[in-house]
Coordinates of C-alpha atoms in Angstrom, one line a residue:
Chain A
X1 CA 69.3 208.4 146.3
X2 CA 67.9 208.3 142.8
X3 CA 68.8 204.7 142.7
X4 CA 66.3 203.9 145.5
X5 CA 63.9 206.2 143.8
X6 CA 64.0 204.2 140.6
X7 CA 63.7 200.8 142.3
X8 CA 60.8 202.0 144.4
X9 CA 59.2 203.3 141.2
X10 CA 59.4 199.9 139.6
X11 CA 57.6 198.2 142.5
X12 CA 55.0 200.8 143.0
X13 CA 51.5 199.1 142.8
X14 CA 49.6 202.1 141.5
X15 CA 51.4 202.3 138.2
X16 CA 50.0 204.9 135.9
X17 CA 47.7 206.2 138.6
X18 CA 49.1 209.6 138.4
X19 CA 51.4 212.1 140.0
X20 CA 52.4 211.4 143.7
X21 CA 52.2 215.2 144.1
X22 CA 48.4 215.1 144.3
X23 CA 48.2 212.2 146.8
X24 CA 47.5 214.5 149.7
X25 CA 45.1 216.8 147.9
X26 CA 45.7 220.1 146.2
X27 CA 46.8 223.2 148.2
X28 CA 48.9 226.3 147.6
X29 CA 52.3 224.5 147.8
X30 CA 51.2 221.9 145.3
X31 CA 49.9 224.6 143.0
X32 CA 53.1 226.5 143.2
X33 CA 55.1 223.4 142.3
X34 CA 52.8 222.8 139.3
X35 CA 53.2 226.4 138.1
X36 CA 57.0 226.3 138.5
X37 CA 57.1 223.0 136.5
X38 CA 55.0 224.5 133.7
X39 CA 57.1 227.7 133.5
X40 CA 60.4 225.7 133.6
X41 CA 59.2 223.4 130.8
X42 CA 58.0 226.4 128.8
X43 CA 61.2 228.3 129.1
X44 CA 63.4 225.3 128.6
X45 CA 61.5 224.3 125.5
X46 CA 61.8 227.8 124.0
X47 CA 65.5 227.9 124.6
X48 CA 65.9 224.4 123.3
X49 CA 64.1 225.3 120.2
X50 CA 66.4 228.3 119.6
X51 CA 69.3 226.0 120.1
X52 CA 67.8 223.3 117.8
X53 CA 67.4 225.8 114.9
X54 CA 71.1 226.8 115.3
X55 CA 72.1 223.1 115.7
X56 CA 70.2 222.1 112.5
X57 CA 71.7 224.9 110.5
X58 CA 75.2 224.2 111.7
X59 CA 75.0 220.4 111.2
X60 CA 73.4 220.8 107.8
X61 CA 76.1 223.2 106.7
X62 CA 78.8 220.9 107.9
X63 CA 77.3 218.1 105.9
X64 CA 77.1 220.3 102.9
X65 CA 80.7 221.7 103.4
X66 CA 79.5 225.2 104.2
X67 CA 80.2 227.3 107.3
X68 CA 76.7 228.2 108.3
X69 CA 75.7 230.9 110.7
X70 CA 78.8 232.3 112.3
X71 CA 78.1 236.0 112.8
X72 CA 75.9 236.5 115.8
X73 CA 77.6 235.4 119.0
X74 CA 80.2 232.7 119.4
X75 CA 79.8 230.1 116.6
X76 CA 76.7 231.9 115.5
X77 CA 74.8 230.7 118.7
X78 CA 72.7 233.9 118.9
X79 CA 71.6 233.7 115.2
X80 CA 68.1 232.4 116.1
X81 CA 67.7 235.2 118.6
X82 CA 68.6 237.8 115.9
X83 CA 66.3 236.1 113.4
X84 CA 63.4 236.1 115.9
X85 CA 63.9 239.8 116.7
X86 CA 63.9 240.6 113.1
X87 CA 60.7 238.6 112.5
X88 CA 58.9 240.4 115.3
X89 CA 59.6 243.8 113.8
X90 CA 58.8 242.9 110.2
X91 CA 55.5 244.0 108.6
X92 CA 52.6 241.6 109.2
X93 CA 50.9 241.1 105.9
X94 CA 47.3 240.0 105.5
X95 CA 46.5 238.7 102.0
X96 CA 43.4 240.3 100.5
X97 CA 41.8 236.9 99.7
X98 CA 42.5 235.6 103.2
X99 CA 39.8 234.4 105.6
X100 CA 40.9 236.8 108.4
X101 CA 39.9 234.9 111.5
X102 CA 41.2 231.5 110.4
X103 CA 44.3 233.1 109.0
X104 CA 45.1 234.6 112.4
X105 CA 44.0 231.5 114.3
X106 CA 46.2 228.9 112.4
X107 CA 49.6 229.8 113.8
X108 CA 48.3 229.3 117.4
X109 CA 46.8 225.9 116.5
X110 CA 50.3 225.0 115.3
X111 CA 52.2 226.2 118.4
X112 CA 50.0 225.2 121.3
X113 CA 49.9 221.4 120.6
X114 CA 53.7 221.6 120.2
X115 CA 53.9 222.9 123.8
X116 CA 51.3 220.6 125.2
X117 CA 52.9 217.4 123.9
X118 CA 56.0 218.0 125.8
X119 CA 54.0 218.1 129.1
X120 CA 53.7 214.3 129.3
X121 CA 57.4 213.6 128.5
X122 CA 59.2 212.4 131.7
X123 CA 62.5 214.2 131.7
X124 CA 63.9 213.0 135.0
X125 CA 63.3 210.8 138.1
X126 CA 61.1 211.5 141.1
X127 CA 62.4 214.0 143.5
X128 CA 61.3 215.0 147.0
X129 CA 61.3 218.6 148.1
X130 CA 60.4 219.1 151.7
X131 CA 57.1 217.3 152.2
X132 CA 56.3 217.1 148.5
X133 CA 57.3 214.2 146.2
X134 CA 56.9 215.0 142.5
X135 CA 57.8 213.7 139.1
X136 CA 60.1 215.6 136.8
X137 CA 57.5 216.1 134.1
X138 CA 54.8 218.7 133.7
X139 CA 51.8 216.3 133.9
X140 CA 51.3 212.6 134.3
X141 CA 47.8 211.9 133.1
X142 CA 46.7 208.2 133.1
X143 CA 46.2 208.5 129.3
X144 CA 49.7 210.0 128.8
X145 CA 50.8 208.6 125.5
X146 CA 47.3 209.1 124.0
X147 CA 47.8 212.9 124.6
X148 CA 50.7 212.8 122.2
X149 CA 48.6 211.2 119.5
X150 CA 45.7 213.6 120.1
X151 CA 48.0 216.6 119.9
X152 CA 49.6 215.4 116.7
X153 CA 46.1 215.1 115.4
X154 CA 45.3 218.7 116.4
X155 CA 48.5 220.1 115.0
X156 CA 47.4 219.3 111.5
X157 CA 44.6 221.9 111.9
X158 CA 47.3 224.6 112.0
X159 CA 48.8 223.5 108.7
X160 CA 45.4 222.9 107.0
X161 CA 43.8 226.1 108.0
X162 CA 46.9 228.1 107.3
X163 CA 46.9 226.8 103.7
X164 CA 43.2 227.1 103.2
X165 CA 42.8 230.6 104.7
X166 CA 45.6 232.1 102.7
X167 CA 43.3 232.2 99.7
X168 CA 46.0 231.2 97.4
X169 CA 46.8 228.1 95.3
X170 CA 50.1 226.8 96.6
X171 CA 49.3 227.0 100.2
X172 CA 46.0 225.2 99.6
X173 CA 47.9 222.4 97.8
X174 CA 50.3 222.2 100.7
X175 CA 47.6 221.9 103.3
X176 CA 45.6 219.3 101.4
X177 CA 48.8 217.2 101.2
X178 CA 49.4 217.8 104.9
X179 CA 46.0 216.6 105.9
X180 CA 46.1 213.4 103.7
X181 CA 49.7 212.6 104.9
X182 CA 49.0 213.1 108.6
X183 CA 45.8 211.0 108.6
X184 CA 47.6 208.3 106.6
X185 CA 50.5 207.9 108.9
X186 CA 48.4 208.3 112.1
X187 CA 47.2 204.7 111.8
X188 CA 50.7 203.3 111.6
X189 CA 51.8 205.5 114.4
X190 CA 48.9 204.5 116.7
X191 CA 49.5 200.8 116.1
X192 CA 53.2 201.1 117.0
X193 CA 52.3 203.0 120.2
X194 CA 49.9 200.1 121.0
X195 CA 52.8 197.6 120.8
X196 CA 54.6 199.7 123.4
X197 CA 51.5 199.9 125.6
X198 CA 51.0 196.1 125.3
X199 CA 54.4 195.4 127.0
X200 CA 54.2 198.3 129.5
X201 CA 50.6 197.5 130.7
X202 CA 49.9 201.2 131.0
X203 CA 49.2 204.3 128.9
X204 CA 51.0 206.6 131.4
X205 CA 54.4 207.8 130.1
X206 CA 55.8 207.5 133.6
X207 CA 54.8 203.9 133.8
X208 CA 56.2 203.2 130.3
X209 CA 59.5 204.7 131.4
X210 CA 59.4 202.8 134.7
X211 CA 58.9 199.5 132.9
X212 CA 62.2 200.1 131.0
X213 CA 64.4 200.8 134.0
X214 CA 67.4 198.7 135.1
X215 CA 69.6 198.5 132.1
X216 CA 69.3 198.9 128.4
X217 CA 68.3 195.3 127.8
X218 CA 64.9 196.3 129.3
X219 CA 64.4 199.1 126.8
X220 CA 61.4 198.7 124.5
X221 CA 63.8 199.0 121.5
X222 CA 65.1 195.5 122.4
X223 CA 62.0 194.1 124.1
X224 CA 59.9 194.8 121.0
X225 CA 62.5 193.6 118.5
X226 CA 63.8 196.8 116.8
X227 CA 61.1 196.8 114.1
X228 CA 58.5 198.9 115.9
X229 CA 61.1 201.6 116.6
X230 CA 61.9 201.8 112.8
X231 CA 58.1 202.0 112.0
X232 CA 57.7 204.6 114.6
X233 CA 60.6 206.7 113.3
X234 CA 59.2 206.6 109.8
X235 CA 55.6 207.4 110.9
X236 CA 56.7 210.2 113.2
X237 CA 58.9 211.8 110.6
X238 CA 55.9 211.8 108.3
X239 CA 53.7 213.3 111.1
X240 CA 56.2 216.0 111.6
X241 CA 56.3 216.6 107.9
X242 CA 60.0 216.8 108.1
X243 CA 62.3 215.7 105.2
X244 CA 62.1 213.3 103.4
X245 CA 58.3 213.7 104.0
X246 CA 58.2 217.5 103.7
X247 CA 55.8 217.5 100.8
X248 CA 53.6 220.1 102.5
X249 CA 56.3 222.8 102.1
X250 CA 58.2 221.4 99.1
X251 CA 59.9 224.5 98.1
X252 CA 60.7 223.4 94.6
X253 CA 57.0 222.8 93.9
X254 CA 54.9 224.9 96.2
X255 CA 57.0 228.0 96.9
X256 CA 56.8 227.7 100.7
X257 CA 53.8 225.4 101.0
X258 CA 51.2 226.2 103.6
X259 CA 53.1 229.2 105.1
X260 CA 53.8 230.9 101.8
X261 CA 51.5 233.9 102.6
X262 CA 52.6 234.3 106.2
X263 CA 55.1 236.9 107.3
X264 CA 56.4 238.5 110.5
X265 CA 55.8 236.7 113.8
X266 CA 53.0 234.6 112.4
X267 CA 55.5 232.9 110.1
X268 CA 57.8 232.8 113.1
X269 CA 55.3 230.8 115.0
X270 CA 55.1 228.1 112.3
X271 CA 58.8 228.0 112.3
X272 CA 58.9 227.7 116.1
X273 CA 56.3 224.9 116.1
X274 CA 58.1 222.9 113.5
X275 CA 61.4 222.8 115.4
X276 CA 59.7 222.4 118.8
X277 CA 57.8 219.4 117.4
X278 CA 61.1 217.9 116.3
X279 CA 62.5 218.2 119.8
X280 CA 59.3 216.9 121.4
X281 CA 59.1 213.9 119.1
X282 CA 62.7 213.1 119.7
X283 CA 61.8 213.1 123.4
X284 CA 58.8 210.9 122.7
X285 CA 60.9 208.4 120.8
X286 CA 63.3 208.3 123.7
X287 CA 60.4 207.8 126.1
X288 CA 58.8 205.0 124.2
X289 CA 61.8 203.0 123.0
X290 CA 65.0 204.2 124.8
X291 CA 63.9 204.2 128.5
X292 CA 63.5 207.9 128.8
X293 CA 65.6 209.1 131.7
X294 CA 66.9 205.6 132.5
X295 CA 70.6 205.1 131.8
X296 CA 72.3 202.4 129.8
X297 CA 73.1 200.5 133.0
X298 CA 71.1 200.1 136.2
X299 CA 71.5 203.3 138.3
X300 CA 74.4 203.2 140.7
X301 CA 73.3 203.9 144.3
X302 CA 74.5 207.3 145.4
X303 CA 74.4 208.7 141.9
X304 CA 73.2 212.2 141.7
X305 CA 69.8 213.4 140.9
X306 CA 71.1 214.9 137.7
X307 CA 72.1 211.5 136.0
X308 CA 68.6 210.8 134.6
X309 CA 68.3 214.4 133.3
X310 CA 71.7 214.0 131.6
X311 CA 70.8 210.6 130.1
X312 CA 67.5 212.0 128.8
X313 CA 69.2 215.1 127.3
X314 CA 71.9 213.1 125.6
X315 CA 69.4 210.6 124.0
X316 CA 67.1 213.4 122.9
X317 CA 70.0 215.3 121.3
X318 CA 71.0 212.1 119.5
X319 CA 67.6 211.9 117.9
X320 CA 67.5 215.6 117.0
X321 CA 70.8 214.9 115.2
X322 CA 69.2 211.9 113.4
X323 CA 66.4 214.1 112.1
X324 CA 68.9 216.6 110.8
X325 CA 70.8 213.8 109.2
X326 CA 67.6 212.5 107.5
X327 CA 67.2 216.0 106.1
X328 CA 70.7 216.1 104.7
X329 CA 70.8 212.6 103.4
X330 CA 67.4 211.7 102.0
X331 CA 65.7 213.0 98.9
X332 CA 62.0 214.0 99.2
X333 CA 59.5 211.3 98.3
X334 CA 57.0 211.7 95.5
X335 CA 53.3 212.0 96.6
X336 CA 52.4 208.5 95.3
X337 CA 55.5 207.0 97.0
X338 CA 54.4 208.6 100.2
X339 CA 50.9 207.1 100.0
X340 CA 52.3 203.7 99.0
X341 CA 54.7 203.6 101.8
X342 CA 52.0 204.6 104.3
X343 CA 49.1 202.5 103.3
X344 CA 50.6 199.5 101.5
X345 CA 53.7 198.9 103.6
X346 CA 53.7 200.6 106.9
X347 CA 50.1 199.8 108.0
X348 CA 50.2 196.1 107.2
X349 CA 53.7 195.8 108.7
X350 CA 52.8 197.5 112.0
X351 CA 49.6 195.5 112.2
X352 CA 51.5 192.2 111.7
X353 CA 54.1 193.1 114.3
X354 CA 51.3 194.1 116.7
X355 CA 49.8 190.7 116.3
X356 CA 53.2 189.0 117.0
X357 CA 53.8 191.1 120.1
X358 CA 50.3 190.5 121.4
X359 CA 50.7 186.7 120.9
X360 CA 54.1 186.8 122.7
X361 CA 52.6 188.8 125.6
X362 CA 49.9 186.2 126.1
X363 CA 51.7 182.9 125.4
X364 CA 55.3 184.0 126.0
X365 CA 57.7 182.1 123.7
X366 CA 55.0 179.9 122.2
X367 CA 53.5 183.2 120.9
X368 CA 56.2 183.2 118.2
X369 CA 53.9 180.8 116.3
X370 CA 52.1 184.0 115.2
X371 CA 55.1 184.8 112.9
X372 CA 54.4 182.1 110.4
X373 CA 50.7 182.9 110.6
X374 CA 51.4 186.5 109.8
X375 CA 53.8 185.6 107.0
X376 CA 51.2 183.3 105.5
X377 CA 48.6 186.1 105.7
X378 CA 51.0 188.6 104.1
X379 CA 51.7 186.2 101.2
X380 CA 48.0 185.7 100.6
X381 CA 47.4 189.4 100.7
X382 CA 50.2 190.2 98.3
X383 CA 49.0 187.4 95.9
X384 CA 45.4 188.7 96.0
X385 CA 46.6 192.3 95.3
X386 CA 48.8 191.1 92.4
X387 CA 45.9 189.1 91.0
X388 CA 43.5 192.0 91.3
X389 CA 46.0 194.4 89.7
X390 CA 46.6 192.0 86.8
X391 CA 42.9 191.4 86.2
X392 CA 42.0 195.0 86.1
X393 CA 44.4 195.6 83.3
X394 CA 42.6 193.3 81.0
X395 CA 39.0 193.4 82.0
X396 CA 37.0 194.4 85.0
X397 CA 36.1 191.6 87.4
X398 CA 33.5 193.7 89.1
X399 CA 30.3 194.6 87.3
X400 CA 30.0 198.2 86.6
X401 CA 27.7 199.8 89.2
X402 CA 25.1 202.0 87.6
X403 CA 25.3 203.4 84.1
X404 CA 27.9 206.0 83.4
X405 CA 26.2 208.9 81.6
X406 CA 28.4 211.3 79.8
X407 CA 27.2 214.6 81.2
X408 CA 25.8 217.1 78.8
X409 CA 28.0 220.1 78.4
X410 CA 26.8 222.6 81.0
X411 CA 26.6 226.3 80.2
X412 CA 29.5 228.1 81.9
X413 CA 28.3 229.9 84.9
X414 CA 28.2 233.6 84.2
X415 CA 29.2 234.6 87.7
X416 CA 29.5 232.7 91.0
X417 CA 27.6 233.9 94.0
X418 CA 30.6 235.5 95.6
X419 CA 33.2 234.9 92.8
Chain B
X1 CA 42.7 209.1 143.4
X2 CA 41.3 209.4 139.9
X3 CA 40.1 205.9 139.4
X4 CA 38.9 205.4 142.9
X5 CA 36.6 208.3 142.4
X6 CA 34.9 206.3 139.6
X7 CA 33.7 204.0 142.2
X8 CA 33.1 206.2 145.2
X9 CA 32.0 209.4 143.5
X10 CA 30.5 212.1 145.6
X11 CA 27.1 213.4 144.6
X12 CA 27.8 216.9 145.7
X13 CA 29.7 219.0 143.2
X14 CA 32.6 221.1 144.4
X15 CA 33.2 224.6 143.1
X16 CA 35.9 223.5 140.6
X17 CA 33.5 220.9 139.3
X18 CA 30.9 223.6 138.7
X19 CA 33.4 226.0 137.2
X20 CA 34.7 223.4 134.7
X21 CA 31.2 222.3 133.9
X22 CA 30.0 225.9 133.3
X23 CA 33.0 226.8 131.1
X24 CA 32.9 223.6 129.0
X25 CA 29.1 223.9 128.7
X26 CA 29.5 227.4 127.4
X27 CA 32.1 226.2 124.9
X28 CA 29.9 223.4 123.8
X29 CA 26.8 225.6 123.3
X30 CA 28.7 228.3 121.5
X31 CA 30.3 225.7 119.2
X32 CA 27.0 224.0 118.5
X33 CA 25.4 227.4 117.6
X34 CA 28.4 228.1 115.4
X35 CA 27.9 224.9 113.5
X36 CA 24.3 225.8 112.5
X37 CA 24.7 229.5 112.1
X38 CA 28.0 229.7 110.2
X39 CA 27.5 230.5 106.5
X40 CA 30.9 229.1 105.7
X41 CA 31.4 225.3 105.8
X42 CA 35.0 225.6 107.1
X43 CA 33.8 227.8 110.0
X44 CA 31.0 225.4 110.8
X45 CA 33.5 222.5 110.9
X46 CA 35.8 224.5 113.2
X47 CA 32.8 225.2 115.5
X48 CA 32.2 221.5 115.5
X49 CA 35.8 220.9 116.7
X50 CA 35.2 223.4 119.5
X51 CA 32.1 221.5 120.6
X52 CA 34.0 218.2 120.5
X53 CA 36.7 219.8 122.7
X54 CA 34.1 220.9 125.2
X55 CA 32.7 217.4 125.4
X56 CA 36.2 216.0 125.9
X57 CA 36.7 218.3 128.9
X58 CA 33.4 217.1 130.3
X59 CA 34.6 213.6 129.9
X60 CA 37.8 214.4 131.8
X61 CA 35.7 216.1 134.5
X62 CA 33.8 212.8 134.9
X63 CA 37.1 210.9 135.2
X64 CA 36.7 209.3 131.7
X65 CA 40.2 210.2 130.5
X66 CA 40.4 207.5 127.9
X67 CA 37.1 208.5 126.4
X68 CA 38.3 212.1 126.2
X69 CA 41.5 211.1 124.5
X70 CA 39.6 208.9 122.0
X71 CA 37.1 211.7 121.4
X72 CA 39.9 214.1 120.4
X73 CA 41.9 211.5 118.4
X74 CA 39.0 210.1 116.5
X75 CA 36.6 212.9 116.1
X76 CA 38.7 216.1 116.1
X77 CA 41.8 214.5 114.8
X78 CA 40.5 212.3 112.0
X79 CA 36.8 212.8 111.2
X80 CA 36.6 216.6 111.1
X81 CA 40.0 216.7 109.4
X82 CA 38.4 214.5 106.7
X83 CA 35.5 216.9 106.5
X84 CA 37.8 219.8 106.0
X85 CA 39.8 217.8 103.5
X86 CA 36.7 217.2 101.4
X87 CA 35.5 220.9 101.8
X88 CA 38.9 222.2 100.6
X89 CA 39.5 219.6 98.0
X90 CA 36.2 219.8 96.3
X91 CA 36.1 223.5 96.5
X92 CA 32.7 223.8 98.1
X93 CA 34.0 226.6 100.2
X94 CA 31.6 229.0 98.6
X95 CA 28.7 230.6 100.4
X96 CA 25.5 228.8 99.9
X97 CA 22.7 230.4 97.9
X98 CA 19.9 230.4 100.4
X99 CA 17.3 231.7 98.0
X100 CA 17.1 228.5 96.0
X101 CA 15.5 225.6 97.9
X102 CA 16.7 222.2 96.6
X103 CA 14.1 220.4 98.7
X104 CA 10.6 221.6 98.4
X105 CA 8.8 222.4 101.7
X106 CA 11.8 221.8 103.9
X107 CA 11.3 225.0 105.9
X108 CA 7.9 224.2 107.3
X109 CA 9.2 220.7 107.9
X110 CA 12.2 222.1 109.8
X111 CA 9.9 224.0 112.1
X112 CA 7.8 220.8 112.8
X113 CA 11.0 218.9 113.6
X114 CA 12.2 221.8 115.8
X115 CA 8.9 221.7 117.8
X116 CA 9.1 217.9 118.2
X117 CA 12.7 218.1 119.4
X118 CA 12.0 221.0 121.8
X119 CA 9.1 219.1 123.2
X120 CA 11.3 216.1 123.7
X121 CA 14.0 218.1 125.5
X122 CA 11.5 219.9 127.7
X123 CA 9.8 216.6 128.6
X124 CA 13.2 215.1 129.4
X125 CA 14.2 218.1 131.6
X126 CA 10.8 217.9 133.4
X127 CA 11.3 214.3 134.3
X128 CA 15.0 214.0 134.8
X129 CA 17.5 215.5 137.3
X130 CA 19.2 218.7 136.2
X131 CA 22.8 218.4 135.2
X132 CA 24.8 220.3 137.7
X133 CA 28.4 219.2 137.1
X134 CA 28.1 216.5 139.8
X135 CA 30.1 213.3 139.2
X136 CA 28.2 210.5 137.6
X137 CA 27.0 208.2 140.4
X138 CA 25.8 205.3 138.3
X139 CA 29.0 203.5 139.3
X140 CA 31.6 201.4 137.4
X141 CA 30.8 199.6 134.2
X142 CA 29.0 196.4 135.1
X143 CA 31.2 193.4 135.8
X144 CA 33.9 192.8 138.4
X145 CA 37.0 195.0 138.4
X146 CA 40.0 192.9 138.1
X147 CA 42.4 193.6 140.8
X148 CA 44.7 190.6 140.5
X149 CA 48.4 191.2 140.7
X150 CA 50.1 192.0 137.4
X151 CA 46.9 192.3 135.5
X152 CA 46.4 195.8 134.0
X153 CA 43.8 197.6 136.0
X154 CA 42.0 200.9 135.4
X155 CA 39.5 202.3 133.0
X156 CA 41.1 201.1 129.7
X157 CA 41.4 197.5 130.9
X158 CA 37.7 197.6 132.0
X159 CA 36.6 199.1 128.8
X160 CA 38.6 196.6 126.7
X161 CA 37.3 193.7 128.7
X162 CA 33.7 194.8 128.3
X163 CA 34.2 195.5 124.6
X164 CA 35.6 192.0 123.9
X165 CA 33.3 190.0 126.2
X166 CA 29.8 191.5 126.9
X167 CA 29.6 193.7 123.8
X168 CA 31.6 191.5 121.4
X169 CA 28.8 190.9 119.0
X170 CA 28.0 194.6 118.7
X171 CA 31.7 195.3 118.2
X172 CA 32.1 192.7 115.5
X173 CA 28.9 193.9 113.8
X174 CA 30.2 197.5 113.7
X175 CA 33.5 196.4 112.3
X176 CA 31.8 194.3 109.6
X177 CA 29.5 197.3 108.7
X178 CA 32.5 199.6 108.4
X179 CA 34.3 197.2 106.1
X180 CA 31.2 196.8 104.0
X181 CA 30.9 200.6 103.7
X182 CA 34.6 200.9 102.7
X183 CA 34.2 198.2 100.0
X184 CA 31.0 199.8 98.8
X185 CA 32.8 203.2 98.5
X186 CA 35.6 201.6 96.5
X187 CA 33.2 199.8 94.2
X188 CA 31.2 203.1 93.7
X189 CA 34.4 205.1 93.2
X190 CA 36.0 202.9 90.5
X191 CA 34.8 203.4 87.0
X192 CA 35.7 200.2 85.1
X193 CA 35.6 200.0 81.3
X194 CA 35.5 203.6 80.4
X195 CA 35.3 204.0 76.7
X196 CA 37.8 206.4 75.1
X197 CA 35.0 208.8 74.3
X198 CA 33.7 209.0 77.8
X199 CA 37.3 209.4 79.0
X200 CA 37.8 212.4 76.8
X201 CA 34.5 213.9 77.8
X202 CA 35.5 213.5 81.4
X203 CA 38.9 215.2 80.8
X204 CA 37.1 218.1 79.2
X205 CA 34.7 218.3 82.1
X206 CA 37.6 218.3 84.6
X207 CA 39.4 221.0 82.6
X208 CA 36.3 223.1 82.7
X209 CA 35.9 222.5 86.4
X210 CA 39.4 223.5 87.2
X211 CA 39.1 226.6 85.1
X212 CA 36.0 227.4 87.1
X213 CA 37.9 226.8 90.4
X214 CA 40.6 229.3 89.4
X215 CA 38.0 231.9 88.5
X216 CA 36.2 231.8 91.9

């Protein structure tokens, strides 16, 4: 059943034209299906987040030869529930220096994008219920994958505003780091997504997944030559501000980073958003590079409707594990290392690979001629950078612009306007 | 379907059209008022984000999904974040002193400009059709819509094709301008050949500034 569904999906002419649910217009039945899909995704994501927190704590403690949570429920499974209940009933503190409105707004700006991003992830195949045919994903907008980028751009507001509105030094430092980091890695992230879009011919996540059906050799991981996947993993880990890129909440330097001043459920919301984002981004990696709900082999005719769901779940859990593994294995980067990696390595590399992929898409195998071109360009760039760095040590090549005037010592201001 | 409606758009707005238009128009206007009336630069920037979101919703209402996504990614996700970054980093998040006028005579000038702008808007409203939330009926972007098999179709493909054929010169000119701006910023920002004395003075100044920052 699902086998025929997938093959028909591949040959569908209106790839990326949206959900088949809306083909016959919108009426109450369609509306009901949409509401049920939204609610199901919401609940599933919340439960998955609770499980993810437990999973991360358990795996980390295993890797560090500890026991980890083991009191609430079997194997400590209900620990997150207990923690959540505790957080709700704790006192909600509002710092005196805080900008009240922004302080209260920030947690929502963190949580809502985390939910919205998951809406475009295809979790299963296409199923038919009565007279309605619909996709197992909350929404399939024609711009699908751009929504993920947009939401990761919005999520940074939560972190930035939280840090700034706390009216305290360490949170501010954390939020300034966060904004610089997210903007830096967004460019690399965008260019990797473009390589995927180039071979899928569509921005819709459903079409991207459909282009990878019929066996793992069609997965973008292999079709794009592994490298974009590695770039994407690095960039997305930085976007998530997860270890080893967790400079925004580096506990040894910044106390708790941007959420130092938060308590009670407001803190809980940041915590929720962080783990939810981890799940969502694992799902996005699976969608972009690992065929989403497609199995390792072409679907067997007569296989149940649950197979795609199981494949999707297994792959997503694997990536959740990899994120936890990163956290256990990798030391945190220094700030300058972070910026070097982002601007000097990741962006040129993703750009070079994008050019190669584009050339191969246009000229097929002759397109590989782009590889020596890119290598030559890279050598020239490195040479130029070295030359420039060497020169500036001895003397300036560039004429000084303007005359630098040593400012006269200003009188100390007696009192700021609102100091 | 979505893209077909780009070509065969109805002129008569349906009630969801009007509802979406009214809601996003309210959001845009409130946000725009917030930008100019907020005393606090951060609040003004947040109001700007609100306006940008409202405009993005209007884009989606007009079936310009790609434009909406780019609006959010570029403007809300990058440019305003940079604004906020500068506001926070340079510590200009203090209330402005409105008593001191840095530019003489700017208030009367502002009223003159306001009058001119209002006159322009009113003249435009008098001559043009009222915006009612109806779909744009100008039609697709000029040029044939590729419908050959295998070729990517849709809004993004059209936009890309137009950008790299009809408007190639404008596109390249914009790119060159941006590169020049970046190089200019780098040249202005670097301070070559600082003497030791100037360096020390700068350090003292920086120390003073940071002390000031803590005090505020």
